[in-house]
Coordinates of C-alpha atoms in Angstrom, one line a residue:
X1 CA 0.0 0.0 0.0
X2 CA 1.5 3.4 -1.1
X3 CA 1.1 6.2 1.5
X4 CA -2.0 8.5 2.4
X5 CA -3.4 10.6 -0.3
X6 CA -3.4 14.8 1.4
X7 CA -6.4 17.0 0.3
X8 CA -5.6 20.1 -1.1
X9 CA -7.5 23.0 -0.6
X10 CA -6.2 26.6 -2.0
X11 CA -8.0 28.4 0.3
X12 CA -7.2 27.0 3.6
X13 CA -3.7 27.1 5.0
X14 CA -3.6 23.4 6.6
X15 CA -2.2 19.9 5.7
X16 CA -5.2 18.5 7.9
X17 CA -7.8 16.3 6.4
X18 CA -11.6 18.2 6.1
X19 CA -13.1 16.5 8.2
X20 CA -11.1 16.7 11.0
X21 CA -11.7 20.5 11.6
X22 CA -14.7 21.3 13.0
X23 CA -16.8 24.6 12.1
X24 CA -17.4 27.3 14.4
X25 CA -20.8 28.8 15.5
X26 CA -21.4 32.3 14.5
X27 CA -22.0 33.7 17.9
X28 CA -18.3 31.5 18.4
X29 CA -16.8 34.1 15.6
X30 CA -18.7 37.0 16.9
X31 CA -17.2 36.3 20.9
X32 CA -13.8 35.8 19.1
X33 CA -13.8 38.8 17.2
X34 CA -14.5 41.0 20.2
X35 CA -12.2 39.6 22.6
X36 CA -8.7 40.3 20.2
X37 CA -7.4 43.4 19.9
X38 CA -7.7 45.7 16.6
X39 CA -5.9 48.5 15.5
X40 CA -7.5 51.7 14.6
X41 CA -9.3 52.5 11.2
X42 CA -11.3 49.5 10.9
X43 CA -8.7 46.5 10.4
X44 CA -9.2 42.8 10.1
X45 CA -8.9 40.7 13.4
X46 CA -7.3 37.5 11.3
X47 CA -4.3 36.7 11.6
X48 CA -4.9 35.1 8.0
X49 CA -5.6 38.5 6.4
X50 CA -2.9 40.6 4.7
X51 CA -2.0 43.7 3.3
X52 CA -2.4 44.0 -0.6
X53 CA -0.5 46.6 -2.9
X54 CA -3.5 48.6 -3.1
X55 CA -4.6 48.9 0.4
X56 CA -7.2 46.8 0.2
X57 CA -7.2 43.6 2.6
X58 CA -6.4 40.7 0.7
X59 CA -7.2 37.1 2.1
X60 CA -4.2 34.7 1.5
X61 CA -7.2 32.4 -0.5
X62 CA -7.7 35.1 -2.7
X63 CA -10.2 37.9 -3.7
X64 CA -10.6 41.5 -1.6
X65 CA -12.1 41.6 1.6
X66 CA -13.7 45.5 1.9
X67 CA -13.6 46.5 5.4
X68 CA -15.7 49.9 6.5
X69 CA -13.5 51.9 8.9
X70 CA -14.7 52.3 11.9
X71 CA -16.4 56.0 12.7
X72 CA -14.6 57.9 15.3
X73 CA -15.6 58.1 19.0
X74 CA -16.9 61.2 20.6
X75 CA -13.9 61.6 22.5
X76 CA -12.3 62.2 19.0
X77 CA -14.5 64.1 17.2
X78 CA -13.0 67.3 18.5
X79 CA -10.4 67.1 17.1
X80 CA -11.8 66.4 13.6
X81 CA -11.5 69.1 10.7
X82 CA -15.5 69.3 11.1
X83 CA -16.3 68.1 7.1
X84 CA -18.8 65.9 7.2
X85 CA -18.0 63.5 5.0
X86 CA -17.9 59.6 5.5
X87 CA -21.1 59.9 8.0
X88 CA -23.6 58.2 5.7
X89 CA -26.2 58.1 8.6
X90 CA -26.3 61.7 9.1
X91 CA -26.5 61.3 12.9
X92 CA -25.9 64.5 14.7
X93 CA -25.4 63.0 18.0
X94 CA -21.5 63.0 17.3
X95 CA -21.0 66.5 16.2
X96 CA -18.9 68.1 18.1
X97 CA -20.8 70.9 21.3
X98 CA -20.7 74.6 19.8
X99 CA -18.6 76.9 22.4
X100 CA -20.6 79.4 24.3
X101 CA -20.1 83.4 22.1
X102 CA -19.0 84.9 25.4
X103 CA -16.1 82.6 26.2
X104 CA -14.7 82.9 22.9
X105 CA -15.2 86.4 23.1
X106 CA -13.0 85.7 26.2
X107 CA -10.6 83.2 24.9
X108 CA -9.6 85.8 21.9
X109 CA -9.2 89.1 24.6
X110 CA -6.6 86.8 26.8
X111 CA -5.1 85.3 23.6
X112 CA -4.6 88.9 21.8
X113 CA -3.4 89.9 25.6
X114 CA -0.8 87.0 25.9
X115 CA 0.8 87.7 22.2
X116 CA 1.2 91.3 22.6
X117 CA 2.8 90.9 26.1
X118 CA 4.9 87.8 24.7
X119 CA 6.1 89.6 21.8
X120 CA 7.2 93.0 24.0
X121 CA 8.9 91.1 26.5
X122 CA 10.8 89.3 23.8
X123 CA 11.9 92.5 22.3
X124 CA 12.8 93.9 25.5
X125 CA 15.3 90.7 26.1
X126 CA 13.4 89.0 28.6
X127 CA 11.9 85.4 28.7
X128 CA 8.6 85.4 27.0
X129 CA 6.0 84.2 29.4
X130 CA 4.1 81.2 27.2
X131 CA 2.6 79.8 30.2
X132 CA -1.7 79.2 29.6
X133 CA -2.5 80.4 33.6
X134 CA -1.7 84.1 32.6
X135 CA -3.9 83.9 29.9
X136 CA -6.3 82.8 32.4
X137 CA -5.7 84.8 34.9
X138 CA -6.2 87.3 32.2
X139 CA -9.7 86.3 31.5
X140 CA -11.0 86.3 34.9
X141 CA -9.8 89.5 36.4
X142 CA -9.3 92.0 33.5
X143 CA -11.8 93.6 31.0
X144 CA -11.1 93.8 27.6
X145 CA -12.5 95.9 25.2
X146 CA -13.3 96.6 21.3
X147 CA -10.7 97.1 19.2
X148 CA -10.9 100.6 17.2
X149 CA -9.7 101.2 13.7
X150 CA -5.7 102.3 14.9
X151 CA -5.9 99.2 17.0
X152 CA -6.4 101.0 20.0
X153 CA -7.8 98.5 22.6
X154 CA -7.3 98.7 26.8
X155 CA -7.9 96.0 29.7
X156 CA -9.4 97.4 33.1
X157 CA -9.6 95.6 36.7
X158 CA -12.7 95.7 38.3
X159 CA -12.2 98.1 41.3
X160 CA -12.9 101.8 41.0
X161 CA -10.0 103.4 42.0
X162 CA -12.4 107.7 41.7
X163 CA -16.1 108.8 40.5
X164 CA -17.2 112.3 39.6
X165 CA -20.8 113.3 39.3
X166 CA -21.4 111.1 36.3
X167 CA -18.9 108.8 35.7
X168 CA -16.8 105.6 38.0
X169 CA -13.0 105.5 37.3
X170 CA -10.7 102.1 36.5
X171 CA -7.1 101.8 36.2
X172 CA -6.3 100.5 33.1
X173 CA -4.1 99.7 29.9
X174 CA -3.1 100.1 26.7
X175 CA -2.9 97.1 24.7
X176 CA -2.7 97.5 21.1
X177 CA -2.6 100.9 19.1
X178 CA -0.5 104.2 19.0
X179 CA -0.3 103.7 23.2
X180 CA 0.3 100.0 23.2
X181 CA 1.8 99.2 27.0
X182 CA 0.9 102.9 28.5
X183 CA -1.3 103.3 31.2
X184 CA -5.0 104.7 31.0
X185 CA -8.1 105.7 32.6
X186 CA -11.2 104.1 31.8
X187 CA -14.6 105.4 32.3
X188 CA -18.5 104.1 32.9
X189 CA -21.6 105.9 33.4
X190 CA -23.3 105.2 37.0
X191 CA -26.5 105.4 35.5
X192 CA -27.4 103.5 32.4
X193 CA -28.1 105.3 29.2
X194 CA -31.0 104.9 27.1
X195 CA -29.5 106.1 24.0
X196 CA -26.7 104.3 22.1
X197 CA -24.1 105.4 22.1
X198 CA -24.8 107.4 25.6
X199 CA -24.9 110.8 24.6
X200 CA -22.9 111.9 28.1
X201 CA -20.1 110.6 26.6
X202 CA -20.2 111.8 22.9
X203 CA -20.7 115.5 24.3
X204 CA -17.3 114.4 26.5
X205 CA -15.5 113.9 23.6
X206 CA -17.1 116.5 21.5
X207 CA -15.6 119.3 24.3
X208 CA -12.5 117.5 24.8
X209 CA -11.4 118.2 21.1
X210 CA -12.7 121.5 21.4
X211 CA -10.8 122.4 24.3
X212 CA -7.3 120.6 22.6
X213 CA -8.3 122.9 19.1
X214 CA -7.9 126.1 21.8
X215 CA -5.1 124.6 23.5
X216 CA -3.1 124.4 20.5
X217 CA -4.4 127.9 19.5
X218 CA -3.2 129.2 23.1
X219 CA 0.0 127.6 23.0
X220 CA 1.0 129.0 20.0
X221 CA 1.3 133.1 21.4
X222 CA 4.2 134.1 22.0
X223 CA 3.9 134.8 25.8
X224 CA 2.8 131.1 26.6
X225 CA 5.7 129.4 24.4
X226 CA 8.1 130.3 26.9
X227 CA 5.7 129.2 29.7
X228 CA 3.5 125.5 30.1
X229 CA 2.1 124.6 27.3
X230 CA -2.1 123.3 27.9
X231 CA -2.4 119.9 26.5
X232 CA -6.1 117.7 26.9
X233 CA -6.5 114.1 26.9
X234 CA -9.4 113.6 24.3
X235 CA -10.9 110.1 24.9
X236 CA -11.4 107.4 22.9
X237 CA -15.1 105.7 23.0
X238 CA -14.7 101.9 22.9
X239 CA -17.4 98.9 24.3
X240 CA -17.2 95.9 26.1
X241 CA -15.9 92.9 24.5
X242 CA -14.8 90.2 26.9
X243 CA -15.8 91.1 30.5
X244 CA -14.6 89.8 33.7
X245 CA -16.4 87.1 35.8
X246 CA -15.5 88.7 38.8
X247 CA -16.7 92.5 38.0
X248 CA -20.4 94.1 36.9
X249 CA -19.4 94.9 33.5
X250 CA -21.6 93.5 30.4
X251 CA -20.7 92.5 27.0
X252 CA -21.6 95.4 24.7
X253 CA -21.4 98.4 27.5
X254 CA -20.0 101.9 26.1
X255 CA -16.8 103.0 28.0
X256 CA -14.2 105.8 27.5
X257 CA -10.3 105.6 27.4
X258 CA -8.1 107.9 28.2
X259 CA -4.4 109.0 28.8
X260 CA -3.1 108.0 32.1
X261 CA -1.2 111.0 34.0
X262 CA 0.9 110.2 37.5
X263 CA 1.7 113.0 39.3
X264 CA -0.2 115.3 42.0
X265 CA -4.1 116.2 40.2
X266 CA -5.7 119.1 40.7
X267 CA -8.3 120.8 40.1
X268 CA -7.8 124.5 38.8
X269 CA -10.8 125.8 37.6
X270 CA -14.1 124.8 39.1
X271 CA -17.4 124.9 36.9
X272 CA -18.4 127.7 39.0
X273 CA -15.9 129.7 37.9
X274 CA -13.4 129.4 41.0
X275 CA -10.0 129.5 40.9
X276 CA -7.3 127.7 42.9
X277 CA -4.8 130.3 41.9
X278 CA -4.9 132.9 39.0
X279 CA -2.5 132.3 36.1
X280 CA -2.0 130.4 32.7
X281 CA -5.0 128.3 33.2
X282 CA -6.8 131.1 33.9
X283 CA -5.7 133.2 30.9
X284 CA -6.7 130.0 29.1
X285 CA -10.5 130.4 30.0
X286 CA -10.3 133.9 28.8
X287 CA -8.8 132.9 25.4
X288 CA -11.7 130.6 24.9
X289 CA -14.1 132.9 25.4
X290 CA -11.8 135.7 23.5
X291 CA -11.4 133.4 20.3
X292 CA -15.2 132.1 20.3
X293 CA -16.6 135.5 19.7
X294 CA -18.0 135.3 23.3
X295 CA -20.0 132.1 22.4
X296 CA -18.5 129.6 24.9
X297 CA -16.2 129.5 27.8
X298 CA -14.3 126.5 28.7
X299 CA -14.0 125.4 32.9
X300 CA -13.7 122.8 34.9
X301 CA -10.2 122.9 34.2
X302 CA -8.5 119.7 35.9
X303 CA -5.0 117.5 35.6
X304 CA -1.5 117.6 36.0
X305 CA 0.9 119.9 36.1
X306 CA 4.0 118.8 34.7
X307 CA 7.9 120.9 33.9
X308 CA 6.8 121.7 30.8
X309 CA 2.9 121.7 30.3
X310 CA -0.4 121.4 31.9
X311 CA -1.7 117.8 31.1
X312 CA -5.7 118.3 31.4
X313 CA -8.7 115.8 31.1
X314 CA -12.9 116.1 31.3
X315 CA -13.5 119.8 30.7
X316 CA -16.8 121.7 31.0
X317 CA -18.0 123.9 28.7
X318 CA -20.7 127.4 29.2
X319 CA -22.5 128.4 26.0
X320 CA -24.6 131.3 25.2
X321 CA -27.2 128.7 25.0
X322 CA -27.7 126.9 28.4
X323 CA -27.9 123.4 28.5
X324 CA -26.1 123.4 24.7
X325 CA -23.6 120.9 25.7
X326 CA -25.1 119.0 28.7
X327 CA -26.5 119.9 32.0
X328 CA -22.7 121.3 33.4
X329 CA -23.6 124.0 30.6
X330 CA -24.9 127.0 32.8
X331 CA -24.9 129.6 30.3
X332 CA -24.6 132.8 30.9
X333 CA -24.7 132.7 34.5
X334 CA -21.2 130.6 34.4
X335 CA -19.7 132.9 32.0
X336 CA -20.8 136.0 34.2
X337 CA -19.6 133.8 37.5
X338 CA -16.5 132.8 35.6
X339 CA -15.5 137.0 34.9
X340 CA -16.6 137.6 38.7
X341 CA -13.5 136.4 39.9
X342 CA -10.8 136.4 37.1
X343 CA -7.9 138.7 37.2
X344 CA -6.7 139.2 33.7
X345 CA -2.4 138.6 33.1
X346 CA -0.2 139.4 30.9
X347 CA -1.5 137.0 28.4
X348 CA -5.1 137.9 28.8
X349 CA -5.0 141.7 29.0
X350 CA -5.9 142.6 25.4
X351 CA -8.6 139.8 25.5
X352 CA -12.4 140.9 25.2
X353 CA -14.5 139.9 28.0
X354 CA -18.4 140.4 28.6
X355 CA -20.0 143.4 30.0
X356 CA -21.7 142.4 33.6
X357 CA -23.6 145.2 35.0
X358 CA -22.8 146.5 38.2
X359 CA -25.3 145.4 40.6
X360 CA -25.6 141.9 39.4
X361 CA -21.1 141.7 39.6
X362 CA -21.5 142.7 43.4
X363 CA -24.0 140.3 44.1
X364 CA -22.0 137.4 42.4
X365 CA -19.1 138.8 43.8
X366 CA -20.2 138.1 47.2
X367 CA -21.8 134.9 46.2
X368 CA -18.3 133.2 44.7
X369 CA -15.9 134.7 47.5
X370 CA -18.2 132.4 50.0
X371 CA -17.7 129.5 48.2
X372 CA -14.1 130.3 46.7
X373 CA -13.3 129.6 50.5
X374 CA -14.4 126.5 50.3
X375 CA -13.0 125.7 47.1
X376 CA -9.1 126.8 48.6
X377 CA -9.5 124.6 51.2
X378 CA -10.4 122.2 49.5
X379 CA -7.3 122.6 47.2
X380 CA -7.2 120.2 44.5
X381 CA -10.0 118.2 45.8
X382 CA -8.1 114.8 44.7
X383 CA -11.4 113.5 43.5
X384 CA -9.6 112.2 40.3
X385 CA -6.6 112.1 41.9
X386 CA -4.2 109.4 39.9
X387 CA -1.3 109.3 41.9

């Protein structure tokens, strides 16, 4: 007897006769599958299958096995690019959560804060601080605002460091424009506005620039060149864009910038009309009223005083019509209180100045001297002090 005869089979890998192996169960094949490891992307769990040339799975038998990758977990679909392509179900249960506005609102005010303070400590030579808990910090205790056509932007803290009659004061910063890195001032209303922008603060600006067109006007005679020089901060009207979680400010709420001046602050010229001490400031008032054609009167004169210039900030302003530019505007009555007490110098001699009739200049003479004690002893009142 010659030896056994072997069964060949092309598609089995085995020298073992047929009916020796046995056939698995499909619940068998389905346990089996699960409990071996895979790889990611969908592959084979058969040891039996290989890679072809193509990609495509190939079993050592022969013919392509097409294999469906697997679709990502939830975990990962954050990461995806967001295309929806490959999800033939068009289940939405795996899209990834859509952020909330205002903490990307947020995220982009600490981001912008961290590159800008990155790249001007890198210029400066020092280490630039990449670390993620600034920009947090960031976030939670500054506000940030809108970012104006020059780039100018600031970021506040929450505590008011001075208030006036209408408006709170916050330390603040420049960070991104002409004053990138300086110090500033930034200003609220106490009440709420109903229009929008608040009109308070467009007649602010509107009689800022007016005052800085006289200053420059002033500073150009020849007896003031040698002297200080007036200068006025005109602010810059900007909104909320990322606020803090710690303070009461909103997204969307109109705020002021302005210059930030150290130094002693004082008030010179009251809205009354009182003076802490006669001089260039003074001669200043007149020249307004001089140069308008006796049509306004600028007061409420109030800053720094520096070696070389007067650095001022929130004028008022008196108008023949009362009430013209807001409800500081007393009209005529301020002019006249204004004249009541001024004593003309050198600078302000040849300067026209309004008529007041006798009796009514007594009786405001003896009105202001009453309250110009006061207003001495109360010296620069400190109110907006930003030392």
């Amino acid at each position: 007897m010659g030896p056994p005869k072997v069964q060949v089979n092309s598609n089995i890998i085995s020298d073992a006769p047929k009916e020796r192996r046995k056939s698995k169960t499909d619940k068998e094949k389905k346990r089996q599958r699960k409990s071996k490891p895979h790889g990611p992307g969908g592959e084979l769990r058969s040891s039996f299958i290989t890679q072809g040339a193509s990609g495509s799975s190939i079993h050592p038998g022969g013919g392509a096995i097409i294999v469906k990758p697997r679709r990502p977990s939830r975990e990962n679909s954050f990461s995806s690019t967001g295309s929806s392509e490959g999800n033939d179900d068009g289940d939405e249960k795996d899209a990834p959560t859509r952020l909330d506005p205002s903490l990307i609102h947020q995220a982009h005010g600490a981001h912008r804060h961290n590159s800008l303070k990155n790249r001007s400590s890198a210029s400066g030579g020092g280490a630039a601080d990449s670390s993620s808990s600034l920009g947090c910090r960031c976030m939670l205790a500054y506000n940030v605002s809108t970012m104006e056509r020059d780039g100018t932007c600031v970021q506040w803290s929450n505590s008011c460091f001075a208030e006036g009659e209408h408006c709170k004061a916050y330390k603040g910063r420049y960070i991104g424009g002409p004053n990138n890195g300086k110090p500033c001032v930034v200003k609220r209303l106490k009440r709420q506005s109903e229009s929008k922008p608040p009109n308070q603060f467009l007649r602010d600006i509107e009689i800022a620039e007016i005052g800085q067109n006289f200053a420059k006007e002033f500073n150009a005679l020849p007896e003031v060149k040698s002297g200080r020089t007036v200068q006025f901060t005109v602010p810059v009207l900007l909104q909320v864009e990322s606020p803090s979680k710690f303070g009461d400010f909103s997204f969307g709420d109109y705020i002021t910038a302005e210059d930030f001046f150290p130094g002693k602050f004082e008030k010179y010229v009251n809205n009354a009309g009182l003076l802490l001490y006669a001089g260039t400031l003074s001669s200043f008032c007149h020249f307004t009223y001089h140069k308008s054609k006796g049509n306004m009167l600028i007061v409420d004169i109030q800053g720094v005083m520096t070696a070389g210039s007067y650095l001022l900030t929130d004028p008022s302003l008196h108008s023949k019509k009362q009430c013209q530019y807001g409800d500081l505007d007393h009209g005529m009555n301020g002019i006249y209180n204004f004249f009541t007490t001024h004593e003309c110098t050198g600078i302000c001699r040849r300067f026209n100045q309004p008529r007041i009739p006798e009796n009514i200049l007594e009786q405001r003479k003896r009105i202001i001297e009453n309250k110009q004690d006061d207003f001495d002893r109360a010296g620069a009142g400190s109110v907006w002090s930003h030392g």
